[in-house]
PDB file of C-alpha atoms in Angstrom:
ATOM      1  CA  GLU M   1      43.029 -12.216  53.533  1.00 63.00           C
ATOM      2  CA  THR M   2      46.224 -11.201  51.794  1.00 68.00           C
ATOM      3  CA  GLY M   3      48.030  -9.636  54.729  1.00 93.00           C
ATOM      4  CA  VAL M   4      46.881  -6.186  53.656  1.00 96.00           C
ATOM      5  CA  THR M   5      43.505  -5.190  55.109  1.00 96.00           C
ATOM      6  CA  GLN M   6      41.402  -2.371  53.716  1.00 97.00           C
ATOM      7  CA  THR M   7      38.320  -0.860  55.296  1.00 97.00           C
ATOM      8  CA  PRO M   8      35.616  -0.239  54.459  1.00 97.00           C
ATOM      9  CA  ARG M   9      35.038  -2.727  51.622  1.00 96.00           C
ATOM     10  CA  HIS M  10      32.264  -0.571  50.179  1.00 97.00           C
ATOM     11  CA  LEU M  11      31.575   3.133  50.563  1.00 97.00           C
ATOM     12  CA  VAL M  12      28.877   5.360  49.139  1.00 96.00           C
ATOM     13  CA  MET M  13      29.374   9.069  49.702  1.00 95.00           C
ATOM     14  CA  GLY M  14      27.884  12.310  48.544  1.00 93.00           C
ATOM     15  CA  MET M  15      29.951  14.933  46.788  1.00 92.00           C
ATOM     16  CA  THR M  16      29.994  17.144  49.888  1.00 91.00           C
ATOM     17  CA  ASN M  17      30.972  14.390  52.343  1.00 91.00           C
ATOM     18  CA  LYS M  18      34.323  13.749  53.943  1.00 95.00           C
ATOM     19  CA  LYS M  19      35.396  10.160  54.447  1.00 96.00           C
ATOM     20  CA  SER M  20      38.609   8.190  54.929  1.00 97.00           C
ATOM     21  CA  LEU M  21      39.842   4.884  53.591  1.00 98.00           C
ATOM     22  CA  LYS M  22      42.087   2.809  55.806  1.00 98.00           C
ATOM     23  CA  CYS M  23      44.816   0.336  54.930  1.00 98.00           C
ATOM     24  CA  GLU M  24      46.756  -1.799  57.386  1.00 97.00           C
ATOM     25  CA  GLN M  25      49.565  -4.306  56.905  1.00 97.00           C
ATOM     26  CA  HIS M  26      51.533  -6.352  59.414  1.00 89.00           C
ATOM     27  CA  LEU M  27      53.920  -7.904  56.925  1.00 95.00           C
ATOM     28  CA  GLY M  28      56.855  -5.811  58.060  1.00 94.00           C
ATOM     29  CA  HIS M  29      56.852  -3.933  54.755  1.00 94.00           C
ATOM     30  CA  ASN M  30      58.252  -0.440  54.530  1.00 93.00           C
ATOM     31  CA  ALA M  31      56.621   0.819  51.341  1.00 94.00           C
ATOM     32  CA  MET M  32      52.884   1.387  50.842  1.00 95.00           C
ATOM     33  CA  TYR M  33      50.904   2.494  47.824  1.00 95.00           C
ATOM     34  CA  TRP M  34      47.483   3.729  46.778  1.00 97.00           C
ATOM     35  CA  TYR M  35      46.160   2.709  43.366  1.00 96.00           C
ATOM     36  CA  LYS M  36      42.879   3.564  41.652  1.00 96.00           C
ATOM     37  CA  GLN M  37      41.186   0.952  39.452  1.00 95.00           C
ATOM     38  CA  SER M  38      38.378   2.099  37.183  1.00 92.00           C
ATOM     39  CA  ALA M  39      36.430  -0.036  34.749  1.00 84.00           C
ATOM     40  CA  LYS M  40      38.291  -0.662  31.504  1.00 72.00           C
ATOM     41  CA  LYS M  41      41.364   1.239  32.691  1.00 78.00           C
ATOM     42  CA  PRO M  42      44.699   0.099  34.071  1.00 83.00           C
ATOM     43  CA  LEU M  43      45.523   0.414  37.733  1.00 91.00           C
ATOM     44  CA  GLU M  44      46.594   4.011  38.217  1.00 93.00           C
ATOM     45  CA  LEU M  45      49.284   4.760  40.748  1.00 93.00           C
ATOM     46  CA  MET M  46      48.239   7.575  43.086  1.00 96.00           C
ATOM     47  CA  PHE M  47      50.718   7.792  45.958  1.00 95.00           C
ATOM     48  CA  VAL M  48      53.852   6.039  47.182  1.00 93.00           C
ATOM     49  CA  TYR M  49      55.145   6.052  50.734  1.00 94.00           C
ATOM     50  CA  ASN M  50      58.539   4.673  51.709  1.00 90.00           C
ATOM     51  CA  PHE M  51      59.420   4.502  55.398  1.00 89.00           C
ATOM     52  CA  LYS M  52      56.456   6.818  56.125  1.00 89.00           C
ATOM     53  CA  GLU M  53      57.686   9.478  53.696  1.00 89.00           C
ATOM     54  CA  GLN M  54      55.704  10.316  50.588  1.00 89.00           C
ATOM     55  CA  THR M  55      57.940   9.726  47.588  1.00 87.00           C
ATOM     56  CA  GLU M  56      55.381   9.926  44.777  1.00 86.00           C
ATOM     57  CA  ASN M  57      52.277  11.958  44.076  1.00 88.00           C
ATOM     58  CA  ASN M  58      51.144  11.033  40.607  1.00 86.00           C
ATOM     59  CA  SER M  59      49.405  14.340  39.869  1.00 90.00           C
ATOM     60  CA  VAL M  60      46.485  13.393  42.077  1.00 95.00           C
ATOM     61  CA  PRO M  61      43.837  16.109  42.709  1.00 95.00           C
ATOM     62  CA  SER M  62      43.981  17.675  46.161  1.00 95.00           C
ATOM     63  CA  ARG M  63      40.548  16.275  47.047  1.00 96.00           C
ATOM     64  CA  PHE M  64      42.511  13.079  47.749  1.00 97.00           C
ATOM     65  CA  SER M  65      44.811  13.468  50.740  1.00 96.00           C
ATOM     66  CA  PRO M  66      47.005  10.588  51.911  1.00 97.00           C
ATOM     67  CA  GLU M  67      48.371  10.073  55.400  1.00 97.00           C
ATOM     68  CA  CYS M  68      50.936   7.546  56.610  1.00 96.00           C
ATOM     69  CA  PRO M  69      51.341   7.728  60.397  1.00 95.00           C
ATOM     70  CA  ASN M  70      53.609   4.663  60.508  1.00 93.00           C
ATOM     71  CA  SER M  71      54.884   1.927  58.220  1.00 91.00           C
ATOM     72  CA  SER M  72      51.878  -0.290  58.966  1.00 95.00           C
ATOM     73  CA  HIS M  73      49.047   2.130  58.280  1.00 97.00           C
ATOM     74  CA  LEU M  74      47.995   4.206  55.318  1.00 97.00           C
ATOM     75  CA  PHE M  75      44.942   6.403  54.959  1.00 98.00           C
ATOM     76  CA  LEU M  76      43.307   8.152  52.063  1.00 98.00           C
ATOM     77  CA  HIS M  77      41.192  11.120  53.114  1.00 97.00           C
ATOM     78  CA  LEU M  78      38.462  12.079  50.682  1.00 97.00           C
ATOM     79  CA  HIS M  79      36.536  15.343  50.398  1.00 94.00           C
ATOM     80  CA  THR M  80      34.344  17.023  47.798  1.00 94.00           C
ATOM     81  CA  LEU M  81      34.715  14.140  45.378  1.00 95.00           C
ATOM     82  CA  GLN M  82      33.199  13.944  41.912  1.00 95.00           C
ATOM     83  CA  PRO M  83      31.149  11.086  40.422  1.00 94.00           C
ATOM     84  CA  GLU M  84      34.096  10.212  38.151  1.00 93.00           C
ATOM     85  CA  ASP M  85      36.081   9.381  41.285  1.00 96.00           C
ATOM     86  CA  SER M  86      33.917   6.289  41.732  1.00 96.00           C
ATOM     87  CA  ALA M  87      36.296   3.346  41.462  1.00 96.00           C
ATOM     88  CA  LEU M  88      38.023   0.562  43.352  1.00 96.00           C
ATOM     89  CA  TYR M  89      40.787   1.978  45.528  1.00 98.00           C
ATOM     90  CA  LEU M  90      43.544  -0.514  46.182  1.00 97.00           C
ATOM     91  CA  CYS M  91      46.236  -0.356  48.790  1.00 97.00           C
ATOM     92  CA  ALA M  92      49.455  -2.332  48.403  1.00 96.00           C
ATOM     93  CA  SER M  93      52.666  -2.836  50.297  1.00 95.00           C
ATOM     94  CA  SER M  94      56.136  -4.137  49.513  1.00 93.00           C
ATOM     95  CA  GLN M  95      59.344  -4.757  51.441  1.00 91.00           C
ATOM     96  CA  ASP M  96      60.679  -1.458  50.186  1.00 83.00           C
ATOM     97  CA  ARG M  97      60.399   0.774  47.151  1.00 77.00           C
ATOM     98  CA  GLN M  98      62.716  -1.405  45.074  1.00 77.00           C
ATOM     99  CA  ALA M  99      60.812  -4.640  45.758  1.00 80.00           C
ATOM    100  CA  TYR M 100      58.322  -5.241  42.983  1.00 83.00           C
ATOM    101  CA  GLY M 101      56.313  -8.084  44.444  1.00 89.00           C
ATOM    102  CA  TYR M 102      53.473  -6.075  45.895  1.00 94.00           C
ATOM    103  CA  THR M 103      50.853  -7.447  48.272  1.00 95.00           C
ATOM    104  CA  PHE M 104      47.493  -5.858  47.547  1.00 96.00           C
ATOM    105  CA  GLY M 105      44.461  -5.481  49.726  1.00 96.00           C
ATOM    106  CA  SER M 106      41.003  -6.344  48.421  1.00 94.00           C
ATOM    107  CA  GLY M 107      40.182  -2.694  47.925  1.00 96.00           C
ATOM    108  CA  THR M 108      37.436  -0.268  48.802  1.00 97.00           C
ATOM    109  CA  ARG M 109      34.674   0.035  46.220  1.00 96.00           C
ATOM    110  CA  LEU M 110      33.813   3.748  46.285  1.00 97.00           C
ATOM    111  CA  THR M 111      30.662   5.194  44.766  1.00 96.00           C
ATOM    112  CA  VAL M 112      30.247   8.973  44.690  1.00 96.00           C
ATOM    113  CA  VAL M 113      26.647  10.116  44.284  1.00 94.00           C
TER     114      VAL M 113
ATOM    115  CA  GLY N   1      56.703   7.205  27.921  1.00 56.00           C
ATOM    116  CA  GLN N   2      55.963   4.381  30.309  1.00 67.00           C
ATOM    117  CA  SER N   3      52.932   2.705  28.772  1.00 85.00           C
ATOM    118  CA  LEU N   4      52.442  -1.016  28.250  1.00 92.00           C
ATOM    119  CA  GLU N   5      50.379  -2.943  25.726  1.00 94.00           C
ATOM    120  CA  GLN N   6      48.733  -6.307  26.209  1.00 96.00           C
ATOM    121  CA  PRO N   7      45.742  -7.970  24.538  1.00 96.00           C
ATOM    122  CA  SER N   8      42.402  -7.158  26.110  1.00 94.00           C
ATOM    123  CA  GLU N   9      40.987 -10.692  25.950  1.00 96.00           C
ATOM    124  CA  VAL N  10      42.201 -14.245  25.455  1.00 97.00           C
ATOM    125  CA  THR N  11      40.132 -17.436  25.375  1.00 97.00           C
ATOM    126  CA  ALA N  12      41.478 -20.970  25.757  1.00 97.00           C
ATOM    127  CA  VAL N  13      40.249 -24.418  26.732  1.00 97.00           C
ATOM    128  CA  GLU N  14      40.980 -26.373  29.848  1.00 97.00           C
ATOM    129  CA  GLY N  15      44.301 -28.223  29.680  1.00 97.00           C
ATOM    130  CA  ALA N  16      45.693 -25.980  26.972  1.00 97.00           C
ATOM    131  CA  ILE N  17      48.650 -23.573  27.039  1.00 97.00           C
ATOM    132  CA  VAL N  18      48.166 -19.840  26.637  1.00 98.00           C
ATOM    133  CA  GLN N  19      50.657 -17.023  26.245  1.00 98.00           C
ATOM    134  CA  ILE N  20      49.838 -13.420  27.193  1.00 98.00           C
ATOM    135  CA  ASN N  21      52.184 -10.910  25.597  1.00 98.00           C
ATOM    136  CA  CYS N  22      53.216  -7.525  26.908  1.00 97.00           C
ATOM    137  CA  THR N  23      55.217  -4.832  25.175  1.00 97.00           C
ATOM    138  CA  TYR N  24      56.506  -1.777  26.987  1.00 94.00           C
ATOM    139  CA  GLN N  25      58.294   1.481  26.412  1.00 88.00           C
ATOM    140  CA  THR N  26      61.891   1.422  27.548  1.00 83.00           C
ATOM    141  CA  SER N  27      62.228   4.805  29.265  1.00 81.00           C
ATOM    142  CA  GLY N  28      63.452   4.138  32.813  1.00 82.00           C
ATOM    143  CA  PHE N  29      62.638   0.423  32.540  1.00 88.00           C
ATOM    144  CA  TYR N  30      63.864  -1.735  35.412  1.00 90.00           C
ATOM    145  CA  GLY N  31      61.874  -4.975  35.236  1.00 93.00           C
ATOM    146  CA  LEU N  32      58.526  -6.579  34.419  1.00 95.00           C
ATOM    147  CA  SER N  33      56.008  -7.984  36.889  1.00 95.00           C
ATOM    148  CA  TRP N  34      52.864 -10.046  36.376  1.00 97.00           C
ATOM    149  CA  TYR N  35      49.743 -10.034  38.541  1.00 97.00           C
ATOM    150  CA  GLN N  36      46.526 -12.056  38.541  1.00 97.00           C
ATOM    151  CA  GLN N  37      43.196 -10.604  39.609  1.00 95.00           C
ATOM    152  CA  HIS N  38      39.960 -12.528  39.952  1.00 94.00           C
ATOM    153  CA  ASP N  39      36.675 -10.655  39.772  1.00 90.00           C
ATOM    154  CA  GLY N  40      36.151  -8.754  42.998  1.00 84.00           C
ATOM    155  CA  GLY N  41      39.514  -9.808  44.361  1.00 89.00           C
ATOM    156  CA  ALA N  42      42.907  -8.335  45.095  1.00 92.00           C
ATOM    157  CA  PRO N  43      45.646  -8.428  42.457  1.00 94.00           C
ATOM    158  CA  THR N  44      48.051 -11.226  43.349  1.00 95.00           C
ATOM    159  CA  PHE N  45      51.753 -11.164  42.510  1.00 95.00           C
ATOM    160  CA  LEU N  46      52.838 -13.915  40.109  1.00 96.00           C
ATOM    161  CA  SER N  47      56.375 -13.123  38.970  1.00 94.00           C
ATOM    162  CA  TYR N  48      59.050 -10.519  38.387  1.00 93.00           C
ATOM    163  CA  ASN N  49      61.719 -10.523  35.659  1.00 95.00           C
ATOM    164  CA  ALA N  50      64.639  -8.137  35.890  1.00 92.00           C
ATOM    165  CA  LEU N  51      66.897 -10.077  33.547  1.00 94.00           C
ATOM    166  CA  ASP N  52      66.331 -11.633  30.149  1.00 96.00           C
ATOM    167  CA  GLY N  53      65.091 -15.191  30.128  1.00 96.00           C
ATOM    168  CA  LEU N  54      62.426 -17.463  31.478  1.00 96.00           C
ATOM    169  CA  GLU N  55      61.306 -17.714  35.107  1.00 93.00           C
ATOM    170  CA  GLU N  56      59.233 -20.782  35.959  1.00 93.00           C
ATOM    171  CA  THR N  57      56.909 -21.153  38.933  1.00 89.00           C
ATOM    172  CA  GLY N  58      54.787 -24.262  38.694  1.00 93.00           C
ATOM    173  CA  ARG N  59      52.313 -24.016  35.824  1.00 96.00           C
ATOM    174  CA  PHE N  60      53.150 -20.349  35.243  1.00 96.00           C
ATOM    175  CA  SER N  61      56.269 -19.004  33.523  1.00 97.00           C
ATOM    176  CA  SER N  62      57.289 -15.479  32.672  1.00 98.00           C
ATOM    177  CA  PHE N  63      59.745 -14.369  30.013  1.00 98.00           C
ATOM    178  CA  LEU N  64      61.541 -11.113  29.351  1.00 97.00           C
ATOM    179  CA  SER N  65      63.532  -9.838  26.384  1.00 97.00           C
ATOM    180  CA  ARG N  66      64.930  -6.395  27.143  1.00 94.00           C
ATOM    181  CA  SER N  67      66.323  -5.993  23.639  1.00 94.00           C
ATOM    182  CA  ASP N  68      62.828  -6.472  22.201  1.00 94.00           C
ATOM    183  CA  SER N  69      61.014  -4.519  24.989  1.00 94.00           C
ATOM    184  CA  TYR N  70      58.766  -7.536  25.289  1.00 95.00           C
ATOM    185  CA  GLY N  71      57.674 -10.092  27.816  1.00 97.00           C
ATOM    186  CA  TYR N  72      55.050 -12.756  28.184  1.00 98.00           C
ATOM    187  CA  LEU N  73      53.253 -14.856  30.757  1.00 98.00           C
ATOM    188  CA  LEU N  74      52.841 -18.523  29.878  1.00 98.00           C
ATOM    189  CA  LEU N  75      50.121 -20.542  31.571  1.00 98.00           C
ATOM    190  CA  GLN N  76      50.227 -24.314  31.115  1.00 97.00           C
ATOM    191  CA  GLU N  77      47.689 -27.033  31.861  1.00 97.00           C
ATOM    192  CA  LEU N  78      44.965 -24.429  32.093  1.00 98.00           C
ATOM    193  CA  GLN N  79      42.325 -24.890  34.764  1.00 98.00           C
ATOM    194  CA  MET N  80      38.940 -23.233  35.088  1.00 97.00           C
ATOM    195  CA  LYS N  81      40.200 -21.346  38.152  1.00 97.00           C
ATOM    196  CA  ASP N  82      42.784 -19.601  35.942  1.00 98.00           C
ATOM    197  CA  SER N  83      39.962 -17.495  34.456  1.00 98.00           C
ATOM    198  CA  ALA N  84      40.931 -14.034  35.647  1.00 97.00           C
ATOM    199  CA  SER N  85      42.542 -10.792  34.533  1.00 96.00           C
ATOM    200  CA  TYR N  86      46.309 -10.765  34.105  1.00 97.00           C
ATOM    201  CA  PHE N  87      48.293  -7.550  34.318  1.00 96.00           C
ATOM    202  CA  CYS N  88      51.837  -6.876  33.273  1.00 96.00           C
ATOM    203  CA  ALA N  89      53.484  -4.036  35.170  1.00 95.00           C
ATOM    204  CA  ARG N  90      56.751  -2.297  34.478  1.00 93.00           C
ATOM    205  CA  ALA N  91      59.044  -1.396  37.316  1.00 91.00           C
ATOM    206  CA  SER N  92      60.906   1.863  36.992  1.00 84.00           C
ATOM    207  CA  ASN N  93      64.257   2.798  38.435  1.00 75.00           C
ATOM    208  CA  THR N  94      62.418   5.314  40.624  1.00 74.00           C
ATOM    209  CA  GLY N  95      60.678   2.537  42.529  1.00 74.00           C
ATOM    210  CA  LYS N  96      57.149   2.402  41.180  1.00 84.00           C
ATOM    211  CA  LEU N  97      55.020  -0.073  39.234  1.00 90.00           C
ATOM    212  CA  ILE N  98      53.017   1.068  36.230  1.00 91.00           C
ATOM    213  CA  PHE N  99      50.350  -1.387  35.134  1.00 93.00           C
ATOM    214  CA  GLY N 100      49.049  -2.372  31.728  1.00 93.00           C
ATOM    215  CA  GLN N 101      45.300  -2.389  31.147  1.00 92.00           C
ATOM    216  CA  GLY N 102      45.038  -6.126  31.744  1.00 94.00           C
ATOM    217  CA  THR N 103      44.148  -9.229  29.750  1.00 96.00           C
ATOM    218  CA  THR N 104      40.942 -11.067  30.576  1.00 96.00           C
ATOM    219  CA  LEU N 105      41.531 -14.800  30.249  1.00 97.00           C
ATOM    220  CA  GLN N 106      38.501 -17.006  29.843  1.00 97.00           C
ATOM    221  CA  VAL N 107      39.089 -20.728  30.224  1.00 98.00           C
ATOM    222  CA  LYS N 108      36.395 -22.913  28.689  1.00 96.00           C
ATOM    223  CA  PRO N 109      35.667 -26.568  29.445  1.00 95.00           C
TER     224      PRO N 109
END
């Protein structure tokens, strides 16, 4: 365990399903991030939250909807996904937005069928 | 632009030294980070350079030259467990990390 816990570890969903990914950290960090990692591609930043406020949406389609109820929890709500959305979704946290030593979770391996 | 370039694969033998280079575009550049990721695992933070020069942490060192828009990760006394992917990531002054596509290091006996 890295201090950042993601659930579920694996998820298979149909294109019409709605599901949520959960991320939790008890490191006392104030910034949290969602990244997407596809095969043969760099980690792509999706969203940034700093002190529960969204500070970055990296042109992510609206079928991905983040939620940050408090500094310890981050969700990614998924609906009407496409097969090309299949990837490893990684959550990370850092002390604040200007701290560049991120702690990553182990990710959720998402398969859209 | 904010892209980074690093080699896709590097192979070395146990006990050797290997250097993984990373070049980046300077727009909004703030610093350079390095991460290690084993297959199926979480990326793990290795180092961060905001200033020019060499940062050493055990067998791993990281170097930055802002004038050359270039950095590298140096791994010494390679061990089999060092086989992994290594990512450079540029920090921007807006508080986000943009990652390179990663270098797969294979350490052979």
